Coordinates of C-alpha atoms in Angstrom, one line a residue:
M1 CA 14.4 -27.3 -19.5
A2 CA 16.2 -26.1 -16.5
K3 CA 14.7 -27.3 -13.2
P4 CA 13.5 -25.3 -10.5
P5 CA 16.0 -24.3 -7.8
K6 CA 15.5 -26.6 -4.6
R7 CA 13.7 -25.4 -1.7
R8 CA 15.5 -25.3 1.2
S9 CA 13.8 -25.5 4.6
I10 CA 14.5 -22.9 7.5
S11 CA 13.3 -22.0 10.7
L12 CA 13.1 -18.4 11.8
A13 CA 13.3 -17.1 15.5
L14 CA 12.3 -13.6 16.0
Q15 CA 13.2 -11.0 18.8
G16 CA 10.7 -8.3 20.1
G17 CA 11.5 -4.7 20.3
G18 CA 8.1 -2.7 20.2
A19 CA 7.7 -0.7 16.9
H20 CA 11.9 -1.7 16.0
G21 CA 9.3 -5.0 14.9
A22 CA 8.8 -2.8 11.9
Y23 CA 12.4 -4.0 10.9
T24 CA 11.7 -7.5 11.1
W25 CA 8.6 -6.5 8.5
G26 CA 11.3 -6.0 6.5
V27 CA 13.3 -9.0 6.8
L28 CA 10.1 -10.8 6.2
D29 CA 9.1 -9.0 3.4
R30 CA 12.8 -9.8 1.8
L31 CA 12.4 -13.2 2.4
A32 CA 9.0 -13.6 1.1
E33 CA 10.3 -13.0 -2.8
E34 CA 12.9 -16.0 -2.7
S35 CA 11.0 -18.8 -4.4
D36 CA 13.9 -21.5 -3.1
L37 CA 13.5 -20.4 1.2
D38 CA 10.7 -22.1 2.9
I39 CA 10.1 -21.3 6.1
A40 CA 8.5 -24.4 7.9
A41 CA 8.9 -22.8 11.5
I42 CA 8.9 -19.4 13.3
S43 CA 9.7 -18.8 17.2
A44 CA 8.9 -15.3 18.0
T45 CA 7.9 -13.0 21.2
S46 CA 6.3 -9.3 21.3
A47 CA 6.6 -7.6 18.0
G48 CA 7.9 -10.9 16.3
A49 CA 5.1 -12.8 17.6
I50 CA 2.8 -9.8 16.0
N51 CA 4.7 -10.6 12.6
A52 CA 4.8 -14.4 12.7
A53 CA 1.2 -14.4 13.3
A54 CA 0.7 -11.5 10.4
W55 CA 3.3 -13.9 8.3
G56 CA 1.6 -17.3 9.2
S57 CA -2.4 -15.8 8.2
G58 CA -1.1 -14.1 5.2
F59 CA 0.6 -17.0 4.1
A60 CA -1.9 -19.5 4.6
K61 CA -4.2 -17.3 2.3
D62 CA -1.8 -16.5 -0.4
G63 CA 1.4 -17.6 0.1
A64 CA 4.3 -15.6 -0.5
A65 CA 1.9 -12.2 -1.6
G66 CA -0.4 -12.9 0.9
A67 CA 2.2 -12.5 4.1
K68 CA 3.2 -9.6 2.3
K69 CA 0.2 -7.8 1.9
S70 CA -0.3 -9.5 5.9
L71 CA 2.5 -7.6 7.1
E72 CA 1.7 -4.1 5.3
A73 CA -1.8 -4.1 7.1
I74 CA -0.6 -4.7 10.7
W75 CA 2.1 -2.4 10.4
R76 CA -0.3 0.1 9.2
G77 CA -3.1 -0.3 11.8
V78 CA -0.4 0.1 14.6
S79 CA 0.7 3.1 12.7
H80 CA -3.0 4.9 12.1
S81 CA -3.6 3.9 15.8
G82 CA -1.2 5.8 17.0
S83 CA -0.9 2.6 19.7
G84 CA -0.5 -0.5 20.1
M85 CA 2.6 -1.9 21.0
A86 CA 4.2 1.6 20.5
P87 CA 1.4 3.1 23.1
F88 CA 2.0 7.0 23.2
G89 CA 2.1 7.1 19.4
T90 CA 4.0 9.9 17.6
W91 CA 4.8 11.9 20.6
G92 CA 8.3 10.9 20.3
A93 CA 10.9 11.1 23.2
M94 CA 8.7 13.9 25.1
A95 CA 5.6 11.7 25.4
F96 CA 8.2 8.8 26.2
A97 CA 9.5 10.8 28.9
Y98 CA 6.4 12.0 30.5
A99 CA 5.0 8.6 30.4
S100 CA 8.1 6.6 32.1
A101 CA 7.7 9.4 34.9
L102 CA 3.8 8.2 35.4
Q103 CA 4.8 4.8 35.5
S104 CA 6.6 5.1 38.6
L105 CA 3.6 6.8 40.3
A106 CA 0.9 4.7 38.7
S107 CA 0.4 1.2 36.9
P108 CA -1.8 0.2 34.6
Y109 CA -4.5 -0.6 36.7
D110 CA -4.7 3.1 38.1
F111 CA -4.3 4.7 34.5
N112 CA -5.7 2.2 31.8
P113 CA -8.8 1.1 34.2
F114 CA -10.7 -0.2 31.7
N115 CA -7.9 -2.3 30.2
L116 CA -7.8 -0.4 26.5
N117 CA -5.5 -1.7 24.0
P118 CA -5.9 -0.5 20.4
L119 CA -3.8 -3.5 19.1
R120 CA -6.9 -6.2 20.1
Q121 CA -8.9 -4.3 17.6
I122 CA -6.1 -4.6 14.8
I123 CA -5.2 -8.0 15.3
N124 CA -9.0 -9.1 15.3
A125 CA -9.3 -7.4 11.6
E126 CA -6.0 -8.6 10.2
I127 CA -5.3 -11.3 11.1
D128 CA -7.3 -14.6 10.6
F129 CA -6.4 -17.2 12.7
D130 CA -8.5 -20.0 11.1
A131 CA -6.2 -20.1 8.3
L132 CA -3.1 -19.2 10.7
H133 CA -3.9 -22.8 12.4
E134 CA -4.2 -24.3 8.7
S135 CA -0.8 -22.7 7.1
G136 CA 1.1 -25.7 7.9
I137 CA 3.6 -23.8 9.6
K138 CA 4.9 -24.4 13.4
L139 CA 4.4 -21.4 15.5
F140 CA 5.6 -21.2 18.8
L141 CA 4.6 -17.6 20.7
S142 CA 6.3 -16.8 24.1
A143 CA 5.0 -15.2 27.3
T144 CA 6.2 -14.8 30.8
N145 CA 3.8 -16.6 33.8
V146 CA 3.7 -14.0 35.9
E147 CA 3.1 -16.0 38.6
S148 CA 5.6 -19.0 38.4
G149 CA 8.2 -16.5 36.3
R150 CA 8.8 -19.2 34.2
V151 CA 8.1 -19.0 30.2
K152 CA 5.2 -20.1 28.6
V153 CA 5.0 -21.3 24.9
F154 CA 1.9 -21.1 23.0
E155 CA 1.6 -23.3 19.9
R156 CA -0.1 -23.1 16.6
G157 CA -3.5 -24.3 17.4
E158 CA -3.4 -22.5 20.7
I159 CA -2.8 -18.9 18.9
N160 CA -5.4 -16.7 19.2
V161 CA -5.3 -12.6 19.5
D162 CA -5.5 -12.8 23.5
T163 CA -2.1 -15.1 23.1
V164 CA -0.4 -12.3 21.1
L165 CA -1.4 -9.9 23.3
A166 CA 0.2 -11.6 26.1
S167 CA 3.6 -12.2 24.5
A168 CA 3.4 -8.3 23.6
C169 CA 2.1 -6.9 27.0
L170 CA 4.8 -4.5 28.2
P171 CA 3.5 -4.4 32.3
Q172 CA 4.2 -0.9 32.5
V173 CA 1.6 0.0 30.1
F174 CA -1.1 -3.1 30.0
Q175 CA -2.8 -4.8 32.3
A176 CA -1.7 -8.8 32.5
V177 CA -3.2 -10.6 29.7
E178 CA -4.9 -13.5 31.9
I179 CA -5.5 -16.6 29.7
D180 CA -6.7 -20.2 31.4
G181 CA -6.6 -18.1 34.9
N182 CA -2.9 -17.4 34.5
P183 CA -1.3 -13.8 34.0
Y184 CA 0.9 -13.1 31.1
W185 CA 3.2 -10.2 30.6
D186 CA 5.4 -9.5 27.9
G187 CA 7.7 -12.8 26.6
G188 CA 10.6 -11.0 26.4
Y189 CA 11.6 -11.6 30.0
M190 CA 12.3 -15.3 29.5
G191 CA 12.5 -16.0 26.0
N192 CA 13.5 -13.3 23.5
P193 CA 12.7 -15.4 21.5
S194 CA 12.9 -19.4 23.0
L195 CA 15.1 -21.2 20.8
F196 CA 13.8 -24.9 22.8
P197 CA 10.8 -25.2 20.7
L198 CA 12.6 -25.7 17.5
V199 CA 14.9 -27.9 19.1
Y200 CA 12.4 -30.8 20.6
S201 CA 9.6 -30.0 17.5
G202 CA 11.3 -31.2 14.3
S203 CA 11.9 -27.9 13.5
P204 CA 14.5 -27.1 10.2
R205 CA 17.9 -27.5 11.6
D206 CA 18.5 -23.9 10.0
V207 CA 17.2 -21.0 11.9
L208 CA 17.7 -17.8 11.0
L209 CA 17.6 -15.4 14.5
V210 CA 16.5 -11.8 13.6
M211 CA 17.8 -9.7 16.1
L212 CA 16.7 -6.4 17.3
N213 CA 18.4 -5.6 20.6
P214 CA 22.3 -5.3 20.3
L215 CA 24.4 -7.6 22.7
A216 CA 27.4 -5.1 22.8
R217 CA 27.5 -1.5 23.4
P218 CA 30.8 0.4 23.6
G219 CA 30.9 2.6 26.3
I220 CA 30.1 3.3 29.5
P221 CA 26.3 4.8 30.2
R222 CA 26.7 8.0 32.4
R223 CA 22.8 9.5 32.1
A224 CA 20.0 8.2 33.9
G225 CA 18.4 7.2 30.7
E226 CA 21.5 5.7 29.2
I227 CA 21.7 3.2 32.4
S228 CA 17.9 2.5 31.7
E229 CA 18.5 1.5 28.1
R230 CA 21.6 -0.1 28.6
I231 CA 19.9 -2.6 31.6
N232 CA 16.4 -2.9 29.5
E233 CA 18.7 -4.2 26.2
I234 CA 20.6 -6.5 28.8
S235 CA 17.6 -8.1 30.0
F236 CA 15.7 -8.2 27.2
N237 CA 18.6 -10.4 25.7
A238 CA 19.4 -12.2 29.0
S239 CA 17.5 -15.7 28.0
L240 CA 18.3 -15.9 24.2
I241 CA 21.8 -15.5 25.3
G242 CA 21.6 -18.6 27.7
E243 CA 19.6 -20.0 25.3
L244 CA 22.6 -19.3 22.5
R245 CA 25.0 -21.0 25.2
A246 CA 23.5 -23.8 25.4
I247 CA 23.1 -24.9 21.8
A248 CA 27.0 -23.8 21.4
F249 CA 27.5 -26.5 23.7
V250 CA 25.6 -29.2 22.5
Q251 CA 27.4 -28.7 19.0
R252 CA 30.7 -29.2 20.8
L253 CA 29.7 -32.2 22.1
I254 CA 28.1 -33.4 19.4
D255 CA 30.8 -32.1 16.6
E256 CA 33.4 -34.1 19.6
G257 CA 31.7 -37.2 19.6
M258 CA 30.6 -36.9 23.2
L259 CA 27.1 -37.1 22.4
R260 CA 24.8 -38.6 19.9
E261 CA 22.7 -36.1 17.7
T262 CA 19.8 -39.2 17.6
V263 CA 19.5 -40.0 21.1
M264 CA 15.5 -39.2 20.8
K265 CA 15.8 -35.8 19.5
K266 CA 16.7 -33.9 22.4
Y267 CA 20.2 -33.0 21.5
R268 CA 20.2 -31.7 17.8
R269 CA 22.8 -29.6 16.1
L270 CA 20.7 -26.2 15.4
N271 CA 22.5 -24.0 13.0
I272 CA 22.0 -20.4 13.7
H273 CA 22.2 -17.7 11.4
A274 CA 21.9 -14.2 12.2
I275 CA 20.7 -10.7 10.9
R276 CA 21.8 -8.7 13.6
G277 CA 19.4 -5.6 13.7
G278 CA 20.6 -4.3 16.6
R279 CA 23.7 -3.0 15.3
D280 CA 21.9 -1.1 12.8
L281 CA 19.6 0.0 15.3
L282 CA 22.5 0.8 17.7
G283 CA 22.0 4.6 17.0
L284 CA 18.3 4.4 18.4
D285 CA 17.2 5.1 21.9
L286 CA 14.2 3.6 23.4
S287 CA 11.9 6.2 23.5
S288 CA 12.1 5.2 19.4
K289 CA 10.4 1.8 20.3
Y290 CA 7.2 4.1 21.2
D291 CA 7.3 5.5 18.0
T292 CA 4.9 4.5 15.4
S293 CA 4.7 7.5 12.9
W294 CA 4.8 5.7 9.6
D295 CA 7.9 7.2 8.1
F296 CA 9.6 5.7 10.8
L297 CA 8.2 2.4 10.5
T298 CA 9.3 2.2 6.8
K299 CA 12.3 3.5 7.2
L300 CA 12.9 0.4 9.4
R301 CA 10.6 -1.9 7.3
D302 CA 13.9 -0.3 4.4
L303 CA 16.4 -1.0 6.9
G304 CA 15.3 -4.7 7.4
R305 CA 15.2 -5.5 3.6
V306 CA 18.4 -4.3 3.3
A307 CA 19.8 -6.6 6.0
A308 CA 17.7 -9.8 5.0
D309 CA 19.3 -9.0 1.1
A310 CA 22.6 -9.0 2.0
W311 CA 22.0 -12.2 4.3
L312 CA 21.0 -13.8 0.9
T313 CA 23.6 -12.5 -1.3
D314 CA 26.6 -13.3 1.3
D315 CA 24.9 -16.1 3.6
A316 CA 22.3 -18.1 2.6
H317 CA 24.4 -20.6 0.9
L318 CA 25.3 -21.6 4.1
V319 CA 22.4 -23.2 5.1
G320 CA 22.0 -26.9 4.9
G321 CA 25.4 -27.5 6.1
K322 CA 27.4 -26.8 9.3
T323 CA 28.6 -23.4 9.1
S324 CA 27.2 -19.6 9.6
N325 CA 27.6 -16.1 10.0
I326 CA 27.6 -16.6 13.8
D327 CA 30.2 -18.5 15.7
L328 CA 28.5 -19.5 18.9
R329 CA 31.2 -21.0 20.2
K330 CA 33.3 -18.3 19.8
E331 CA 31.2 -15.2 21.1
F332 CA 29.4 -17.5 24.1
L333 CA 31.7 -20.5 25.0
E334 CA 35.2 -19.0 25.2
I335 CA 35.8 -16.6 27.8

């Protein structure tokens, strides 16, 4: 009798990106079908945080099948509400332009004084936080402390509907989420996603990073909307690029024998793999992050599944080694 394939443990790092998070849904949906992959830790932000919580809750109740079911239920809820992460529903670019103009004149404290957030009801209905806490998956969700300007990473025992909402709180749309007297905004400003928890927690050193925001975009933005979109992409990638540079630097020191990896586990050689969703989504403008139509969400899901399948076919064999499909030194250290 043939032996079952040896399970390989990996960590996931999931970016935020509004409705574009449905792409990550597709990635996770495809990964769930791989019996030899063990997702032991997830660090996530914003839409990535919602995907991570749904995955962990569903997996705890019914394994991979439960994770797939929970992810679909969350995104159906988002689409049905016409709100959540994409608070202007399916109205498209016209509604986004109107909302952008409104936000320059009024804050969420003005146009949403009762702090209504349909995503709260969706998360409460679809995510079992007790099951999530018992799942065994190390979970790290990032939010931005409004007052200190620092990233706050909520860990598994702390995670509830408020911490998920804090991670996904766009300040132009929602009032800050207060937790233990501290106000929080979207984690994308300071950790999109945060990678350092995967270093210090003893999580699997092979990290699959699912990116939704393109790092590079050819051409000079000239129109006001194009400039705004590129600023958004750069700012929401800044913290991630900083961490990738640091990881690349530590990799080089360890590989050249200048640093011992065993020193209190403070310096570990993370092997970063990447699914570059930003490349697949390059043709979509910022307003599409507010499109919660089911056809659009499932289109992104299918793109994510294709990308995950390509990674599994071409690059998953690198898990457990010292190389990956992204050269951190070349991209983030060499000038």
